[in-house]
Every structure is written in structure tokens, then in C-alpha cells.
Amino acid sequence: MVRVSNNLVGILNFVTLLLSIAIIGGGIWLSKQANTECERFLDKPVFALGVFILLVSLAGAGQSLTDKGYKEYRLGDYSNWLQKRVNSDKNWNKIRSCLQDSKICQRLLDDGSSTKVKDFYGEHLSALQSGCCKPSNNCNFQYVSPTNWTRTPQSSLTNPDCVTWSNDPNVLCYSCQSCKAGLLDNIKRDWKRVALINIIFLVFLIIVYSIGCCAFRNNREDNAWKRYP
């Protein structure tokens, strides 16, 4: 089931990539073929939309875990440009402060010790909750409560996030690479929504301006016939 889910995400990203290439090609074609400013009006929006969708398709996807209701996110799955933005101390200090103020982990904190480990593993956590409010799965920490985990002899510290994790509710994993990846996944989802809206708007715009261009040409031809009877 996990492999099927990962394959489906990969297929969707590939389709999005092909769509972006087609849209970029369409924008270039419009700029080459247009004979009037009326026809050339759409080439830049089409090209910009294609680049935007391309960036969305290149963004990474969450990793499904066996017997877990949530996914985990790795910063290395995202483009170098996005990684640099969140790895900048200046940028991340502001983002981390904002995340702490937004209390994204508050629901997990409120649940406290009342949530059993089996129930927690079945939780459908958001990308930010998964990345910022708990340690990574490969740390192999022992579960005490949603935001309280203890190290064991079997715990792995090869992942730097395992060292960064703290049970302090003001610290948790807000400085983890997984938290940064969760933020990028959240942004990616917003980008996809915006891209969908842009596609709908662009189609509407193409229809309106196609009608306008046709009307403009017809009026120009009618005026020409009247001028030279």
C-alpha cells in the first residue's frame, strides 16, 4: 500500500512536470507566432505559469511510513534553492518564532499522556506537526506521550534531528531539518492550489481575449470595406 501511494505521488509529479513543459512551450510559441499586441498579450502569463508549475513539480513529496497515519518529510527531497532559503539562520529564526507562536503543536500538547502509542501512530498529522512536533521515526525513541519521547540503547543518533529533538514544549523539533521540510511541503500544497486557480483563470482569459481579438479583426475588416466600397 505504501509503495502504491509513493508511486502515485511520483506519477502525479511527473504529469505536473509534463504539463509545465507544455505550458512553457505554449508561451514560447505564442511569443513567436503573435503578429499583434492583442495576440501577444498572453505569452508572458502563459510562460510565467509554466515556470511556476515546473517549480511545484520539482518540489519533494512526503514519505509514507508502514503502519503510520502520518508521513515524514526530508529536506533533501527539495530543491537546493528552497533548502538554502530555510537553512538561512536569518530566515529560519523568524519562521521558527512564527511557528512557535502559531501553536501548531498545541493539540498534541493538550492530549498529553492520554493518547496511547497505537492511537498516536494512527494520527493523520499535518506536515508541520509531523516535522516539528515529534522526533523522526528513524530515531527509534520510546514513546511516552505525543511530545515526550525517551532515548533507548536502540536509539539512533545518525540523523542530526535526533540530537536536536527536545521534550521541552518550547523547543521540540522546531530547529529540525524535518520541520523545515514540513514547512516546504505546506508551501508546496499552497502553490498547487494557486497553480490550479491560475490555470482556470488563464483558460478564462484566453477565451475572453480570443473573442476580443476576433471582434477586433472583424471590426477592422468591416471598416476597411466601408472605407473602400
PDB file of N, CA and C in Angstrom, residues 67-109:
ATOM      1  N   ASP A  67       2.378   1.320   8.749  1.00  0.00           N
ATOM      2  CA  ASP A  67       1.575   1.323   9.972  1.00  0.00           C
ATOM      3  C   ASP A  67       1.530   2.689  10.664  1.00  0.00           C
ATOM      4  N   LYS A  68       1.710   3.759   9.899  1.00  0.00           N
ATOM      5  CA  LYS A  68       1.625   5.110  10.465  1.00  0.00           C
ATOM      6  C   LYS A  68       0.595   5.900   9.662  1.00  0.00           C
ATOM      7  N   GLY A  69      -0.198   6.691  10.375  1.00  0.00           N
ATOM      8  CA  GLY A  69      -1.198   7.505   9.696  1.00  0.00           C
ATOM      9  C   GLY A  69      -0.619   8.788   9.139  1.00  0.00           C
ATOM     10  N   TYR A  70       0.606   9.123   9.518  1.00  0.00           N
ATOM     11  CA  TYR A  70       1.239  10.362   9.072  1.00  0.00           C
ATOM     12  C   TYR A  70       2.445  10.049   8.187  1.00  0.00           C
ATOM     13  N   LYS A  71       2.915  11.059   7.509  1.00  0.00           N
ATOM     14  CA  LYS A  71       4.112  10.951   6.672  1.00  0.00           C
ATOM     15  C   LYS A  71       5.261  11.699   7.341  1.00  0.00           C
ATOM     16  N   GLU A  72       6.475  11.424   6.864  1.00  0.00           N
ATOM     17  CA  GLU A  72       7.630  12.178   7.334  1.00  0.00           C
ATOM     18  C   GLU A  72       8.261  12.892   6.146  1.00  0.00           C
ATOM     19  N   TYR A  73       8.972  13.959   6.440  1.00  0.00           N
ATOM     20  CA  TYR A  73       9.466  14.843   5.391  1.00  0.00           C
ATOM     21  C   TYR A  73      10.959  15.076   5.552  1.00  0.00           C
ATOM     22  N   ARG A  74      11.682  14.967   4.427  1.00  0.00           N
ATOM     23  CA  ARG A  74      13.132  15.136   4.431  1.00  0.00           C
ATOM     24  C   ARG A  74      13.507  16.355   3.608  1.00  0.00           C
ATOM     25  N   LEU A  75      14.341  17.192   4.168  1.00  0.00           N
ATOM     26  CA  LEU A  75      14.716  18.430   3.494  1.00  0.00           C
ATOM     27  C   LEU A  75      15.467  18.152   2.198  1.00  0.00           C
ATOM     28  N   GLY A  76      16.215  17.045   2.168  1.00  0.00           N
ATOM     29  CA  GLY A  76      16.987  16.712   0.973  1.00  0.00           C
ATOM     30  C   GLY A  76      16.137  16.400  -0.240  1.00  0.00           C
ATOM     31  N   ASP A  77      14.825  16.192  -0.048  1.00  0.00           N
ATOM     32  CA  ASP A  77      13.935  15.893  -1.167  1.00  0.00           C
ATOM     33  C   ASP A  77      13.540  17.143  -1.948  1.00  0.00           C
ATOM     34  N   TYR A  78      13.911  18.309  -1.439  1.00  0.00           N
ATOM     35  CA  TYR A  78      13.504  19.564  -2.069  1.00  0.00           C
ATOM     36  C   TYR A  78      14.685  20.195  -2.798  1.00  0.00           C
ATOM     37  N   SER A  79      14.391  21.137  -3.660  1.00  0.00           N
ATOM     38  CA  SER A  79      15.426  21.754  -4.487  1.00  0.00           C
ATOM     39  C   SER A  79      16.435  22.511  -3.634  1.00  0.00           C
ATOM     40  N   ASN A  80      17.649  22.657  -4.170  1.00  0.00           N
ATOM     41  CA  ASN A  80      18.718  23.367  -3.448  1.00  0.00           C
ATOM     42  C   ASN A  80      18.310  24.797  -3.139  1.00  0.00           C
ATOM     43  N   TRP A  81      17.566  25.424  -4.055  1.00  0.00           N
ATOM     44  CA  TRP A  81      17.147  26.813  -3.853  1.00  0.00           C
ATOM     45  C   TRP A  81      16.242  26.929  -2.631  1.00  0.00           C
ATOM     46  N   LEU A  82      15.277  25.997  -2.504  1.00  0.00           N
ATOM     47  CA  LEU A  82      14.375  26.015  -1.360  1.00  0.00           C
ATOM     48  C   LEU A  82      15.120  25.682  -0.072  1.00  0.00           C
ATOM     49  N   GLN A  83      16.060  24.740  -0.148  1.00  0.00           N
ATOM     50  CA  GLN A  83      16.834  24.381   1.044  1.00  0.00           C
ATOM     51  C   GLN A  83      17.634  25.568   1.566  1.00  0.00           C
ATOM     52  N   LYS A  84      18.228  26.326   0.667  1.00  0.00           N
ATOM     53  CA  LYS A  84      19.011  27.497   1.082  1.00  0.00           C
ATOM     54  C   LYS A  84      18.139  28.528   1.784  1.00  0.00           C
ATOM     55  N   ARG A  85      16.909  28.671   1.312  1.00  0.00           N
ATOM     56  CA  ARG A  85      16.018  29.671   1.915  1.00  0.00           C
ATOM     57  C   ARG A  85      15.721  29.328   3.376  1.00  0.00           C
ATOM     58  N   VAL A  86      15.436  28.059   3.666  1.00  0.00           N
ATOM     59  CA  VAL A  86      15.064  27.690   5.038  1.00  0.00           C
ATOM     60  C   VAL A  86      16.280  27.403   5.911  1.00  0.00           C
ATOM     61  N   ASN A  87      17.435  27.114   5.297  1.00  0.00           N
ATOM     62  CA  ASN A  87      18.645  26.866   6.085  1.00  0.00           C
ATOM     63  C   ASN A  87      19.337  28.149   6.515  1.00  0.00           C
ATOM     64  N   SER A  88      18.908  29.256   5.946  1.00  0.00           N
ATOM     65  CA  SER A  88      19.445  30.548   6.362  1.00  0.00           C
ATOM     66  C   SER A  88      18.994  30.848   7.790  1.00  0.00           C
ATOM     67  N   ASP A  89      19.958  31.052   8.684  1.00  0.00           N
ATOM     68  CA  ASP A  89      19.625  31.331  10.089  1.00  0.00           C
ATOM     69  C   ASP A  89      18.718  32.550  10.215  1.00  0.00           C
ATOM     70  N   LYS A  90      18.985  33.554   9.398  1.00  0.00           N
ATOM     71  CA  LYS A  90      18.183  34.777   9.452  1.00  0.00           C
ATOM     72  C   LYS A  90      16.721  34.481   9.122  1.00  0.00           C
ATOM     73  N   ASN A  91      16.519  33.681   8.077  1.00  0.00           N
ATOM     74  CA  ASN A  91      15.149  33.335   7.679  1.00  0.00           C
ATOM     75  C   ASN A  91      14.495  32.398   8.677  1.00  0.00           C
ATOM     76  N   TRP A  92      15.225  31.345   9.079  1.00  0.00           N
ATOM     77  CA  TRP A  92      14.601  30.327   9.910  1.00  0.00           C
ATOM     78  C   TRP A  92      14.293  30.816  11.320  1.00  0.00           C
ATOM     79  N   ASN A  93      15.115  31.704  11.858  1.00  0.00           N
ATOM     80  CA  ASN A  93      14.824  32.236  13.196  1.00  0.00           C
ATOM     81  C   ASN A  93      13.467  32.930  13.223  1.00  0.00           C
ATOM     82  N   LYS A  94      13.150  33.647  12.149  1.00  0.00           N
ATOM     83  CA  LYS A  94      11.848  34.314  12.062  1.00  0.00           C
ATOM     84  C   LYS A  94      10.724  33.291  11.876  1.00  0.00           C
ATOM     85  N   ILE A  95      10.975  32.310  10.998  1.00  0.00           N
ATOM     86  CA  ILE A  95       9.964  31.285  10.741  1.00  0.00           C
ATOM     87  C   ILE A  95       9.693  30.461  11.989  1.00  0.00           C
ATOM     88  N   ARG A  96      10.771  30.072  12.701  1.00  0.00           N
ATOM     89  CA  ARG A  96      10.621  29.257  13.916  1.00  0.00           C
ATOM     90  C   ARG A  96       9.813  30.003  14.966  1.00  0.00           C
ATOM     91  N   SER A  97      10.100  31.283  15.128  1.00  0.00           N
ATOM     92  CA  SER A  97       9.348  32.093  16.085  1.00  0.00           C
ATOM     93  C   SER A  97       7.869  32.153  15.712  1.00  0.00           C
ATOM     94  N   CYS A  98       7.605  32.256  14.413  1.00  0.00           N
ATOM     95  CA  CYS A  98       6.220  32.302  13.938  1.00  0.00           C
ATOM     96  C   CYS A  98       5.520  30.969  14.183  1.00  0.00           C
ATOM     97  N   LEU A  99       6.230  29.864  13.935  1.00  0.00           N
ATOM     98  CA  LEU A  99       5.650  28.533  14.153  1.00  0.00           C
ATOM     99  C   LEU A  99       5.337  28.309  15.625  1.00  0.00           C
ATOM    100  N   GLN A 100       6.236  28.755  16.487  1.00  0.00           N
ATOM    101  CA  GLN A 100       6.003  28.602  17.929  1.00  0.00           C
ATOM    102  C   GLN A 100       4.800  29.415  18.379  1.00  0.00           C
ATOM    103  N   ASP A 101       4.674  30.615  17.845  1.00  0.00           N
ATOM    104  CA  ASP A 101       3.549  31.481  18.206  1.00  0.00           C
ATOM    105  C   ASP A 101       2.223  30.942  17.668  1.00  0.00           C
ATOM    106  N   SER A 102       2.285  30.221  16.540  1.00  0.00           N
ATOM    107  CA  SER A 102       1.059  29.696  15.940  1.00  0.00           C
ATOM    108  C   SER A 102       0.515  28.483  16.680  1.00  0.00           C
ATOM    109  N   LYS A 103       1.332  27.929  17.592  1.00  0.00           N
ATOM    110  CA  LYS A 103       0.924  26.791  18.443  1.00  0.00           C
ATOM    111  C   LYS A 103       0.461  25.594  17.611  1.00  0.00           C
ATOM    112  N   ILE A 104       1.257  25.252  16.582  1.00  0.00           N
ATOM    113  CA  ILE A 104       0.888  24.122  15.736  1.00  0.00           C
ATOM    114  C   ILE A 104       0.949  22.789  16.499  1.00  0.00           C
ATOM    115  N   CYS A 105       1.733  22.769  17.589  1.00  0.00           N
ATOM    116  CA  CYS A 105       1.851  21.531  18.373  1.00  0.00           C
ATOM    117  C   CYS A 105       0.913  21.520  19.580  1.00  0.00           C
ATOM    118  N   GLN A 106       0.080  22.552  19.700  1.00  0.00           N
ATOM    119  CA  GLN A 106      -0.734  22.704  20.900  1.00  0.00           C
ATOM    120  C   GLN A 106      -1.692  21.530  21.098  1.00  0.00           C
ATOM    121  N   ARG A 107      -2.289  21.029  20.010  1.00  0.00           N
ATOM    122  CA  ARG A 107      -3.235  19.912  20.153  1.00  0.00           C
ATOM    123  C   ARG A 107      -2.538  18.677  20.701  1.00  0.00           C
ATOM    124  N   LEU A 108      -1.325  18.428  20.260  1.00  0.00           N
ATOM    125  CA  LEU A 108      -0.570  17.279  20.754  1.00  0.00           C
ATOM    126  C   LEU A 108      -0.170  17.483  22.216  1.00  0.00           C
ATOM    127  N   LEU A 109       0.148  18.723  22.548  1.00  0.00           N
ATOM    128  CA  LEU A 109       0.496  19.041  23.938  1.00  0.00           C
ATOM    129  C   LEU A 109      -0.720  18.883  24.841  1.00  0.00           C
TER     130      LEU A 109
END
